[in-house]
Coordinates of C-alpha atoms and ligand atoms in Angstrom, one line a residue:
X887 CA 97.7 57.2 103.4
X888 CA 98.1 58.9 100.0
X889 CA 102.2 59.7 98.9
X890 CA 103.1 63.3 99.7
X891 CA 104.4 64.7 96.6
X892 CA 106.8 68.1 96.6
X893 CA 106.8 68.9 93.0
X894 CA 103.0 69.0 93.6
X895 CA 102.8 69.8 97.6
X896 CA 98.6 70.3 97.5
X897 CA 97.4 68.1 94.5
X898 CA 96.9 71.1 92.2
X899 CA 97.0 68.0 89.3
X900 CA 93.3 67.0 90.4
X901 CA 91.9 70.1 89.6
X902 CA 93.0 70.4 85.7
X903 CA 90.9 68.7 82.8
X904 CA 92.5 66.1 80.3
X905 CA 92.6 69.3 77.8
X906 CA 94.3 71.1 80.2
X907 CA 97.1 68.4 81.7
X908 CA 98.0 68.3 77.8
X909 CA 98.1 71.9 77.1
X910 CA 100.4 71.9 79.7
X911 CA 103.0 69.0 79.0
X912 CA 103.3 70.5 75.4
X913 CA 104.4 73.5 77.0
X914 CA 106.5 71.5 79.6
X915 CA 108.6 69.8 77.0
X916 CA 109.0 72.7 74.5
X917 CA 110.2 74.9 77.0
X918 CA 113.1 72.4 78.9
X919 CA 114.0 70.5 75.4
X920 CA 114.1 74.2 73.3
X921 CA 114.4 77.3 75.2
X922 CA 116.4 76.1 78.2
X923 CA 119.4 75.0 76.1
X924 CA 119.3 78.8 74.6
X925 CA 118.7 80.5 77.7
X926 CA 122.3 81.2 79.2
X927 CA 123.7 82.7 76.3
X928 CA 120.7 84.7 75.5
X929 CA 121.1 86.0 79.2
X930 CA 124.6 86.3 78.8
X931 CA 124.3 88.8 75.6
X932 CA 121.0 90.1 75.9
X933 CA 119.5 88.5 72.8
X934 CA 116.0 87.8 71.9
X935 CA 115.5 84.9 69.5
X936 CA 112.3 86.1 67.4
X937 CA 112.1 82.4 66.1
X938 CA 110.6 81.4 69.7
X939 CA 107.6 83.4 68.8
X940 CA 107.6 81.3 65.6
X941 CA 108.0 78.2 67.7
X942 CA 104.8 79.0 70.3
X943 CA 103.1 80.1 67.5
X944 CA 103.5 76.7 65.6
X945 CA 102.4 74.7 68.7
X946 CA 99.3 77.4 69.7
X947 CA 100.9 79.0 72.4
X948 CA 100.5 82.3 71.5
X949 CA 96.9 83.8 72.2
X950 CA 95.6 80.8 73.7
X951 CA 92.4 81.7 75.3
X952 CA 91.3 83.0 71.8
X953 CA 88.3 81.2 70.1
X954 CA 89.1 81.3 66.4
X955 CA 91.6 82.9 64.3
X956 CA 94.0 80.6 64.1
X957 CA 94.3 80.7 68.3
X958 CA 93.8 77.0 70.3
X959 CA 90.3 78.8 72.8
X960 CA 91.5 77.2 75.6
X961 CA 90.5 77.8 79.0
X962 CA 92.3 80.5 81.5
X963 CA 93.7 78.0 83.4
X964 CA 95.3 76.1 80.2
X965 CA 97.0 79.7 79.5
X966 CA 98.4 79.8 83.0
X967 CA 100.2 76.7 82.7
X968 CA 102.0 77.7 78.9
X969 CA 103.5 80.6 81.1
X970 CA 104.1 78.8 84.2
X971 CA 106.0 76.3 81.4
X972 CA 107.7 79.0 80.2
X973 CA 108.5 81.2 83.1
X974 CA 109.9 78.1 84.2
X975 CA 112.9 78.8 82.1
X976 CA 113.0 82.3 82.4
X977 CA 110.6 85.5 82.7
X978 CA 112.3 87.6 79.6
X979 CA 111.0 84.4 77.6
X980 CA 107.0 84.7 79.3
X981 CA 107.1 88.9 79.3
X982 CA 107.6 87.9 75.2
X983 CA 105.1 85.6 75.3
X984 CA 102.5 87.5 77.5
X985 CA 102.7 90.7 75.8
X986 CA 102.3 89.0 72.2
X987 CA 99.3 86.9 73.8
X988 CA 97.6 89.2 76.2
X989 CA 98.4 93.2 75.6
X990 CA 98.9 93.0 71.5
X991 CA 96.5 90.0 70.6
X992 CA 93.8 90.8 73.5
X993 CA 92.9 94.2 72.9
X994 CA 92.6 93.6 69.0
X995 CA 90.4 90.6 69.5
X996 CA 88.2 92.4 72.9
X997 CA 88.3 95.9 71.2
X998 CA 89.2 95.7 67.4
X999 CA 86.9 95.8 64.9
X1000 CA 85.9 92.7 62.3
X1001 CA 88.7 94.0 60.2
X1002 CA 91.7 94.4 62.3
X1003 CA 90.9 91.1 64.0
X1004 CA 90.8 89.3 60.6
X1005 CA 94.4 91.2 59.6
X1006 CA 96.5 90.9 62.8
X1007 CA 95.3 88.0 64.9
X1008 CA 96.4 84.9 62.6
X1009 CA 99.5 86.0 61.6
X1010 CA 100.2 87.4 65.2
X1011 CA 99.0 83.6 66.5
X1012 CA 101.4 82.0 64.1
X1013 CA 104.1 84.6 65.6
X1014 CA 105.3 85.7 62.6
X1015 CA 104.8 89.4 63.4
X1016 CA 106.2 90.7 66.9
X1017 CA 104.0 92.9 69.0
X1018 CA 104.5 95.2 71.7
X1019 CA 102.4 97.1 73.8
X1020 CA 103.2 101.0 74.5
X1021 CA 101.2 102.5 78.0
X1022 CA 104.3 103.6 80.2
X1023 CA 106.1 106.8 79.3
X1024 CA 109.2 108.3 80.9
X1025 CA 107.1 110.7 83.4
X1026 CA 104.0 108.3 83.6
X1027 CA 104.6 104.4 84.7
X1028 CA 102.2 104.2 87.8
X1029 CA 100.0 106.7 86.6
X1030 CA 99.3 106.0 83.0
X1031 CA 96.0 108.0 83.2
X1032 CA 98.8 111.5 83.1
X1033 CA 100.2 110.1 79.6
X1034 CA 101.6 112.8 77.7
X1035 CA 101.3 111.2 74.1
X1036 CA 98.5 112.9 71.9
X1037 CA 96.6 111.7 68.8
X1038 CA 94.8 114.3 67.1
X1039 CA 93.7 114.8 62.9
X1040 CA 96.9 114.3 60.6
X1041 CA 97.7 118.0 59.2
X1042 CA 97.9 116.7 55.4
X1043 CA 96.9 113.5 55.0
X1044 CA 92.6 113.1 55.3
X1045 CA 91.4 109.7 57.5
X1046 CA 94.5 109.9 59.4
X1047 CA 95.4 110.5 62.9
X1048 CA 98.9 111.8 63.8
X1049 CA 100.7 110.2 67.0
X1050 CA 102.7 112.4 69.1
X1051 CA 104.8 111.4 72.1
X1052 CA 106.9 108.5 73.6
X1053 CA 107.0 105.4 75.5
X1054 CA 109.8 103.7 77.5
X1055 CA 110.2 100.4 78.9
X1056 CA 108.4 98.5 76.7
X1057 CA 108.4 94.7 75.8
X1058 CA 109.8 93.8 72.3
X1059 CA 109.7 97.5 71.0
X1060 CA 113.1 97.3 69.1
X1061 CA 111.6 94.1 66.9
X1062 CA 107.8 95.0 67.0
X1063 CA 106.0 94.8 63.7
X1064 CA 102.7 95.6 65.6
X1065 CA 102.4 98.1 68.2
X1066 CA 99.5 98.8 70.5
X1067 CA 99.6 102.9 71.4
X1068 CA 97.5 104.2 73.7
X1069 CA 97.3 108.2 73.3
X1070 CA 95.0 111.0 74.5
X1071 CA 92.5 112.2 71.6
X1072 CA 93.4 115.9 71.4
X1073 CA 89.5 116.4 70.7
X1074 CA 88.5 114.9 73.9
X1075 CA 91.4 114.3 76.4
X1076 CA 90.0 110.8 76.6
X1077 CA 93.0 107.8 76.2
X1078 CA 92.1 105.6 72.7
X1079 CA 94.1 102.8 71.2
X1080 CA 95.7 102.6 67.9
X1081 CA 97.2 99.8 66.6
X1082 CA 100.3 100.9 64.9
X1083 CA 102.2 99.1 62.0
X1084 CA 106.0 99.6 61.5
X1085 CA 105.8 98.7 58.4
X1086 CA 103.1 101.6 57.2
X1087 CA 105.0 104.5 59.2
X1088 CA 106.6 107.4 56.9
X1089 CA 111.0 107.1 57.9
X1090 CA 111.5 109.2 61.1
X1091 CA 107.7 109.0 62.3
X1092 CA 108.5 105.8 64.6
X1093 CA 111.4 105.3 66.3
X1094 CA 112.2 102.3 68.5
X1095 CA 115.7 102.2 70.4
X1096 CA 116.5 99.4 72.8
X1097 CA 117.2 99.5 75.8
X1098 CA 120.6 97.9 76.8
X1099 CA 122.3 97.1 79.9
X1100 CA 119.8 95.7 81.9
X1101 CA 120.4 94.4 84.9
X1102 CA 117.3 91.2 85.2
X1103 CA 115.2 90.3 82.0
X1104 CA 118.1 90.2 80.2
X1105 CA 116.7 87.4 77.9
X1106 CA 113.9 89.8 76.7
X1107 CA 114.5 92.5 74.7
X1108 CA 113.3 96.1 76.1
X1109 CA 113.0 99.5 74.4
X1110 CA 111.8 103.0 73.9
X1111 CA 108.9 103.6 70.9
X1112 CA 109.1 107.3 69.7
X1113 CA 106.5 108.6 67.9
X1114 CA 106.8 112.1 66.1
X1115 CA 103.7 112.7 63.7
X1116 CA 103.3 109.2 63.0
X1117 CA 100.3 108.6 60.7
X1118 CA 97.8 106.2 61.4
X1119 CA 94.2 105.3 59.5
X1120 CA 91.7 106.3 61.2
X1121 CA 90.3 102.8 61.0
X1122 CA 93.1 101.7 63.6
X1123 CA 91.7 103.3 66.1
X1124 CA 89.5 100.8 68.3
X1125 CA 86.3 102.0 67.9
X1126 CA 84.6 101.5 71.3
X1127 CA 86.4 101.5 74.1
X1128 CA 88.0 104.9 75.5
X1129 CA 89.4 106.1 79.2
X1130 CA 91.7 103.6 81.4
X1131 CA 89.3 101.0 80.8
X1132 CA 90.9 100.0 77.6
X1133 CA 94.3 99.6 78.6
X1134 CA 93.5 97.4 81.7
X1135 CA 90.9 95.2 80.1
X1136 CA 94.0 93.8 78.6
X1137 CA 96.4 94.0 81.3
X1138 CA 93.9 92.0 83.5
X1139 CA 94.6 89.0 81.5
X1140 CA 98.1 89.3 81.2
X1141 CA 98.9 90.4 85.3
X1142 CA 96.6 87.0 85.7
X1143 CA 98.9 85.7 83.7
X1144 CA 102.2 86.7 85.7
X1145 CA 100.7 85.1 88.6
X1146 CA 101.0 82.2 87.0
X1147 CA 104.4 82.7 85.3
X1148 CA 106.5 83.5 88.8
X1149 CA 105.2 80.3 90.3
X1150 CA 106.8 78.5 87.4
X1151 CA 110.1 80.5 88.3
X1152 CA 109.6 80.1 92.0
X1153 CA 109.1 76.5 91.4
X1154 CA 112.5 75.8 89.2
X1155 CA 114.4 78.2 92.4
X1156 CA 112.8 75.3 94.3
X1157 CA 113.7 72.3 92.6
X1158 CA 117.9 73.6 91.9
X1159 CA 117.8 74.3 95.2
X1160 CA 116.7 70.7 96.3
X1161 CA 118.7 69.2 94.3
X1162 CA 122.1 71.0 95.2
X1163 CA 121.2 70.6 98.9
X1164 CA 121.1 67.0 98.8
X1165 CA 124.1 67.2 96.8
X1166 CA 126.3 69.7 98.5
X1167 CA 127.9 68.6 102.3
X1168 CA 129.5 70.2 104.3
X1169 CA 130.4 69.4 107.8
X1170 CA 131.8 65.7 108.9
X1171 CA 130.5 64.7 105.2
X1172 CA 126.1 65.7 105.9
X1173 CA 124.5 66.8 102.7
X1174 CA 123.2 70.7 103.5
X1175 CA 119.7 69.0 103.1
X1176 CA 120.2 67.3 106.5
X1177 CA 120.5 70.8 108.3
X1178 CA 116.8 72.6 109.5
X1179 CA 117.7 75.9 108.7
X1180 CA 118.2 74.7 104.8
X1181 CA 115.2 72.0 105.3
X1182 CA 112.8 75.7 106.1
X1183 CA 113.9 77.7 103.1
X1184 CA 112.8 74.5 101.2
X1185 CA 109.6 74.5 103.2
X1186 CA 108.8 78.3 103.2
X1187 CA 109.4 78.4 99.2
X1188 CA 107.5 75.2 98.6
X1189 CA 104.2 76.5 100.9
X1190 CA 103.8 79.7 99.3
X1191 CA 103.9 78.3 95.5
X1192 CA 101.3 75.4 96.1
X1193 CA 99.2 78.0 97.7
X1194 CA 100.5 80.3 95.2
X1195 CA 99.0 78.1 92.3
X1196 CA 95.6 77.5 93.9
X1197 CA 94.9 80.3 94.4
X1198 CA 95.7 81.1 90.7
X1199 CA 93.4 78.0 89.5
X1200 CA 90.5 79.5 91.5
X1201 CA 90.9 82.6 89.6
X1202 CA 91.3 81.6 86.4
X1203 CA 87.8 79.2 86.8
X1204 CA 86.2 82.8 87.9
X1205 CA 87.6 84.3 85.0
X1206 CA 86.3 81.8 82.4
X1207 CA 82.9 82.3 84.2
X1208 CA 82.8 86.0 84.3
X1209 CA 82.9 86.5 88.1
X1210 CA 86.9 87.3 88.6
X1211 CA 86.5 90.9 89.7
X1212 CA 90.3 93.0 89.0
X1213 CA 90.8 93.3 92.8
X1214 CA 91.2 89.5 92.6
X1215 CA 93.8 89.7 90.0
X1216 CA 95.4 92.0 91.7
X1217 CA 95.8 90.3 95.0
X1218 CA 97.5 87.1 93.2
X1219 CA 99.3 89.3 90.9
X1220 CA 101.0 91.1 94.1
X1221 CA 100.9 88.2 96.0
X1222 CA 102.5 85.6 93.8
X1223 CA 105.1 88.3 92.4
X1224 CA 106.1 89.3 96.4
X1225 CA 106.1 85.2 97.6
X1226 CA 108.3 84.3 94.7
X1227 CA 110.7 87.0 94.7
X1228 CA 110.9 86.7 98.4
X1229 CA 111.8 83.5 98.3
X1230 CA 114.4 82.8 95.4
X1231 CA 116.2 85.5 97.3
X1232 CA 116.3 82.7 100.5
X1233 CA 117.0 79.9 98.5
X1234 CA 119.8 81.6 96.4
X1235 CA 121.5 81.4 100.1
X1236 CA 121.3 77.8 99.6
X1237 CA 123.9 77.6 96.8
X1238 CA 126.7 79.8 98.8
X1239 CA 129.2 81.6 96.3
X1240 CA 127.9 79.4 93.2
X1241 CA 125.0 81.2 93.4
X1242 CA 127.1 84.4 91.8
X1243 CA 127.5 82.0 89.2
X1244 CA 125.0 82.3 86.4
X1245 CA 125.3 78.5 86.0
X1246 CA 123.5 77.6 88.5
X1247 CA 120.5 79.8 87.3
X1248 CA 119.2 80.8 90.1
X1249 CA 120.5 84.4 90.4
X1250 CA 119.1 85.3 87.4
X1251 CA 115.3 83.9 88.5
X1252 CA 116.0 86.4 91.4
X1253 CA 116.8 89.5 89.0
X1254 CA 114.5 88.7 86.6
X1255 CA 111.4 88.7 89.6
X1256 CA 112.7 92.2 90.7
X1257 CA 111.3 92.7 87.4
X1258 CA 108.0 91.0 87.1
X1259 CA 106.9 92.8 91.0
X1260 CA 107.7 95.8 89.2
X1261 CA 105.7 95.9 86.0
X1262 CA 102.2 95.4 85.0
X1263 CA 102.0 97.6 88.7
X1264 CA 104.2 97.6 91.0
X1265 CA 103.2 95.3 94.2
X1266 CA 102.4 98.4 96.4
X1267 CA 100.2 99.7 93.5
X1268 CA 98.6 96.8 94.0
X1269 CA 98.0 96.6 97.4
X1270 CA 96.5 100.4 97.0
X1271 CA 93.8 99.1 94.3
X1272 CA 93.2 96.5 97.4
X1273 CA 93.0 98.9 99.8
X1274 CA 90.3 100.9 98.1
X1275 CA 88.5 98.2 97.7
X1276 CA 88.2 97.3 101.2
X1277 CA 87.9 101.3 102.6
X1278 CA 86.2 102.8 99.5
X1279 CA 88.6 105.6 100.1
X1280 CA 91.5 105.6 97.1
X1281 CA 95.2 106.5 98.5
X1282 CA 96.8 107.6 94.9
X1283 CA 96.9 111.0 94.4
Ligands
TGC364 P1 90.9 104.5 88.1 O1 90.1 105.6 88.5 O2 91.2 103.4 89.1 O3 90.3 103.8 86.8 C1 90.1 104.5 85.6 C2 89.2 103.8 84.7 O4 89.9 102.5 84.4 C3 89.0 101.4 84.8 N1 89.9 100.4 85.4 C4 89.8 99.1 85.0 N2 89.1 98.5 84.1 C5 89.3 97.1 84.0 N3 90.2 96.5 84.7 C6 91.0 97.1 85.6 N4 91.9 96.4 86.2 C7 90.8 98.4 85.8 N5 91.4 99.4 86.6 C8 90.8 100.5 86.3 C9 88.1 102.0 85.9 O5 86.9 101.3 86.0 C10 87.9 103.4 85.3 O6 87.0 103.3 84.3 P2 85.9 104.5 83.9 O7 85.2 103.9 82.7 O8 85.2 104.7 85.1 O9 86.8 105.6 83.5 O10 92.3 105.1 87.5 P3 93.5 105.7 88.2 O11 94.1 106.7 87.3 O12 93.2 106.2 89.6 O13 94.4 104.4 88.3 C11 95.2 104.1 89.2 C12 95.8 102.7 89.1 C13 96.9 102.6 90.2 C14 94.7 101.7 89.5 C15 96.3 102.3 87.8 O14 96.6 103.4 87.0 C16 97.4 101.2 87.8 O15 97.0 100.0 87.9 N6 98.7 101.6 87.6 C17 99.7 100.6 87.3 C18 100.2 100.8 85.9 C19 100.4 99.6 85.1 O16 100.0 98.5 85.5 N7 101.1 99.7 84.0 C20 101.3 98.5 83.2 C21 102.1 98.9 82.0 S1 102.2 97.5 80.8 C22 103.4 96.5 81.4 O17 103.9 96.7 82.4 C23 103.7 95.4 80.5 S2 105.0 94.5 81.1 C24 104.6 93.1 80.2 C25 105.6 92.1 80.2 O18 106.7 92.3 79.6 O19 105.3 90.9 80.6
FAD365 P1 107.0 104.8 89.3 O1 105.6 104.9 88.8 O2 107.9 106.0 89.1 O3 107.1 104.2 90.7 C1 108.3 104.1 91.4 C2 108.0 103.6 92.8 O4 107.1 104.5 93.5 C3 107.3 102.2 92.8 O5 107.8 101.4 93.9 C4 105.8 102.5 93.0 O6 105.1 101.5 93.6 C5 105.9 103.7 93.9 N1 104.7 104.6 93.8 C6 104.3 105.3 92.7 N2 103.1 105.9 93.0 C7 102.8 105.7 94.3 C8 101.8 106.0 95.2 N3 100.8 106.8 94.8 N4 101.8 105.6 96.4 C9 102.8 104.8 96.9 N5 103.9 104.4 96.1 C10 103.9 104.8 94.8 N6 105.2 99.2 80.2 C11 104.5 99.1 79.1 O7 103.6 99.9 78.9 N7 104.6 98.1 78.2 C12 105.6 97.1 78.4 O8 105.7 96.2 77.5 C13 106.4 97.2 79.5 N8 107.5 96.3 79.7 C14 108.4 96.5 80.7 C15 109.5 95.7 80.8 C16 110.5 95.9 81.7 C17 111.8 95.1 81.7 C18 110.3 96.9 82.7 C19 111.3 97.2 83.8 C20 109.1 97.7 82.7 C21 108.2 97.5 81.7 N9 107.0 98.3 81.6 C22 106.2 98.2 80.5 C23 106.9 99.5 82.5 C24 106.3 99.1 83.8 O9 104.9 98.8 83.7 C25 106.6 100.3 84.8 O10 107.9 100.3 85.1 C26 105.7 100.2 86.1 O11 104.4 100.3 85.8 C27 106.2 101.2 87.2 O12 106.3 102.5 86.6 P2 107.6 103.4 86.8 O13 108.7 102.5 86.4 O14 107.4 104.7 86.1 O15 107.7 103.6 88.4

């Protein structure tokens, strides 16, 4: 009979192409021989590294599913392994990586016009300018479609907006050269996005303090972007899409992308736990591996990321073809983020008091997942977008 394999419980390996199996062991080996060394002490002091955007850009990471401009047009499920790769290591080091890729890049190339794509993408694939991507404000996170922030004719200076408000909570603010805004058009009340250079805005019109202290995604860094009259060409403005629409065009990709990314985290909780369970004994000399209460965490965990990741494959081959309705993205976003925060929590039980030490890494997989079932909606925002879709009746507001 064929050779059961645990790092692969349900043959997930037979369903990726050559292109995609290679895609994929680049990502592999970048992320253990380069980021994990870094990762503790980035943890440890809360410091983002902007070179490892420099470092997936060089090896056409960043932006992936992008035909042309400098970006490597692979398919969805290509992109889904780089972050599983990378979440692998840590989600602080994918939430850089998506947002660049999926809610700064995205909406330029889906929504931009000839001329923004042809000045931001490259230099944004190479990684040499950081983006962020500004929705959530302090009074608005679930409900973006409230937002408070206002774009309406600059007062002096002609073929200018002006950009009023703030956001909080958002990825690689602090070191952004490129922001994504989106902001209600004072003419209309409709939401628009802008994209926003740091670079172009007048002292005291963008501010961007961090946000420090966290307590998970400590190896990403997290901050406020404070806008106050901030001029911005009229030509920034995408020129199509307006409403919701805009916003979560781009945040489909990158919640797609998250279900990906947590099984990558789920699966290194999975593997340190093994591994310190065949090593660790206790009781007349029997490794912890021998007992069935440990042998079901291991089983539990291992179940729900091989299903986990199929069910992320069959998405992303919808996707690709057009047919992968939100709803779906929304079930394996909520699902994936739920199963793998669920169950690092069991397995951390696994490593007894060294788990409270960061060593062993897998307390910080568990803080950092608190995260990822938080943002890009919360799990239970989720399962409301679900539940209209099988009543027809929306349970919001
Ligand atoms: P609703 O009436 O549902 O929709 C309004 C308009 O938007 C359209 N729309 C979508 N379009 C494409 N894809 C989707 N997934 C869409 N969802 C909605 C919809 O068709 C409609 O279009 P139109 O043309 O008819 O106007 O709007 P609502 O206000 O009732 O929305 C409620 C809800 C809960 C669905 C939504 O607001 C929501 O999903 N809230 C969660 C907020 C969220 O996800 N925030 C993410 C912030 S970014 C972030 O967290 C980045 S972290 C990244 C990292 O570090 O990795
Ligand atoms: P709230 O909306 O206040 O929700 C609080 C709780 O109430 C949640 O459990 C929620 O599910 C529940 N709730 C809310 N409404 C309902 C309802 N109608 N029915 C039932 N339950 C409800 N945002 C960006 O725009 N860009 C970024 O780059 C970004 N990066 C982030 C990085 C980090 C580290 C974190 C923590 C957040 C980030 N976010 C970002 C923000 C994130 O998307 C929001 O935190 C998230 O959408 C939830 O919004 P909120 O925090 O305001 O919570």
């Amino acid at each position: 009979a064929p050779k059961y394999q645990w790092t692969d419980p349900l043959g997930s390996q037979n369903l990726f192409t050559e292109e995609e199996l290679a895609v994929s062991e680049t990502a592999e080996s970048y992320c253990q021989e380069q980021l994990m060394p870094r990762v503790l002490e980035a943890y440890r002091n809360e410091d983002f590294d902007r070179n490892i955007l420099q470092e997936m850009g060089e090896l056409g990471l960043l932006g992936a599913t992008i035909q042309g401009y400098d970006c490597a047009g692979v398919s969805s499920v290509a992109s889904g392994l780089i972050t599983r790769a990378v979440e692998r290591v840590d989600s602080g080091y994918r939430s850089a990586m998506s947002v660049q890729s999926s809610l700064v890049m995205g909406p330029i190339y889906e929504h931009g016009t000839q001329e923004l794509k042809d000045k931001f993408l490259p230099t944004l694939a190479k990684g040499k300018w950081v983006g962020a991507f500004g929705l959530t404000e302090p009074n608005h996170g679930s409900d973006p479609g409230s937002m408070e922030t206002v774009a309406k004719p600059h007062p002096t200076k002609k073929g200018y907006y002006s950009l009023s408000g703030s956001k909080t909570w958002i990825s690689n603010s602090p070191i952004a050269d490129v922001f994504i805004i989106w902001a209600k058009l004072q003419e209309t009340g409709k939401i628009r996005g802008f994209v926003v250079e740091r670079s172009q805005c007048p002292v005291g019109t963008l501010e961007t303090p961090a946000i420090k202290n966290k307590n998970g995604l400590r190896a990403s860094i997290t901050g406020m972007i404070q806008l106050d009259n901030c001029p911005v060409p009229q030509e920034n403005m995408f020129p199509e899409v307006e409403g919701l629409r805009g916003p979560f065009s781009c945040l489909n990709s990158a919640r797609y992308g998250i279900s990906w990314g947590v099984m990558g985290a789920l699966e290194d909780c999975i593997d340190r736990a093994r591994t310190y369970s065949l090593e660790r004994t206790q009781f007349k000399g029997n490794p912890l591996a021998k007992y069935q209460l440990i042998q079901k965490k291991l089983a539990d965990a291992s179940t729900d990321a091989a299903f986990g990741i199929l069910a992320s494959i069959q998405v992303g081959r919808l996707k690709d073809e057009g047919k992968a309705a939100p709803e779906m993205i929304s079930m394996i976003k909520r699902q994936n983020c739920d199963r793998a925060l669920a169950n690092s929590r069991t397995l951390q039980e696994i490593f007894g008091g060294n788990a409270a030490s960061d060593e062993y890494h897998i307390g910080r997989h568990v803080a950092n997942l608190f995260v990822t079932q938080t943002y890009e909606g919360q799990s239970d925002i989720h399962a409301l977008i679900l539940g209209r879709a099988i009543t027809g009746v929306q349970a919001f507001a």
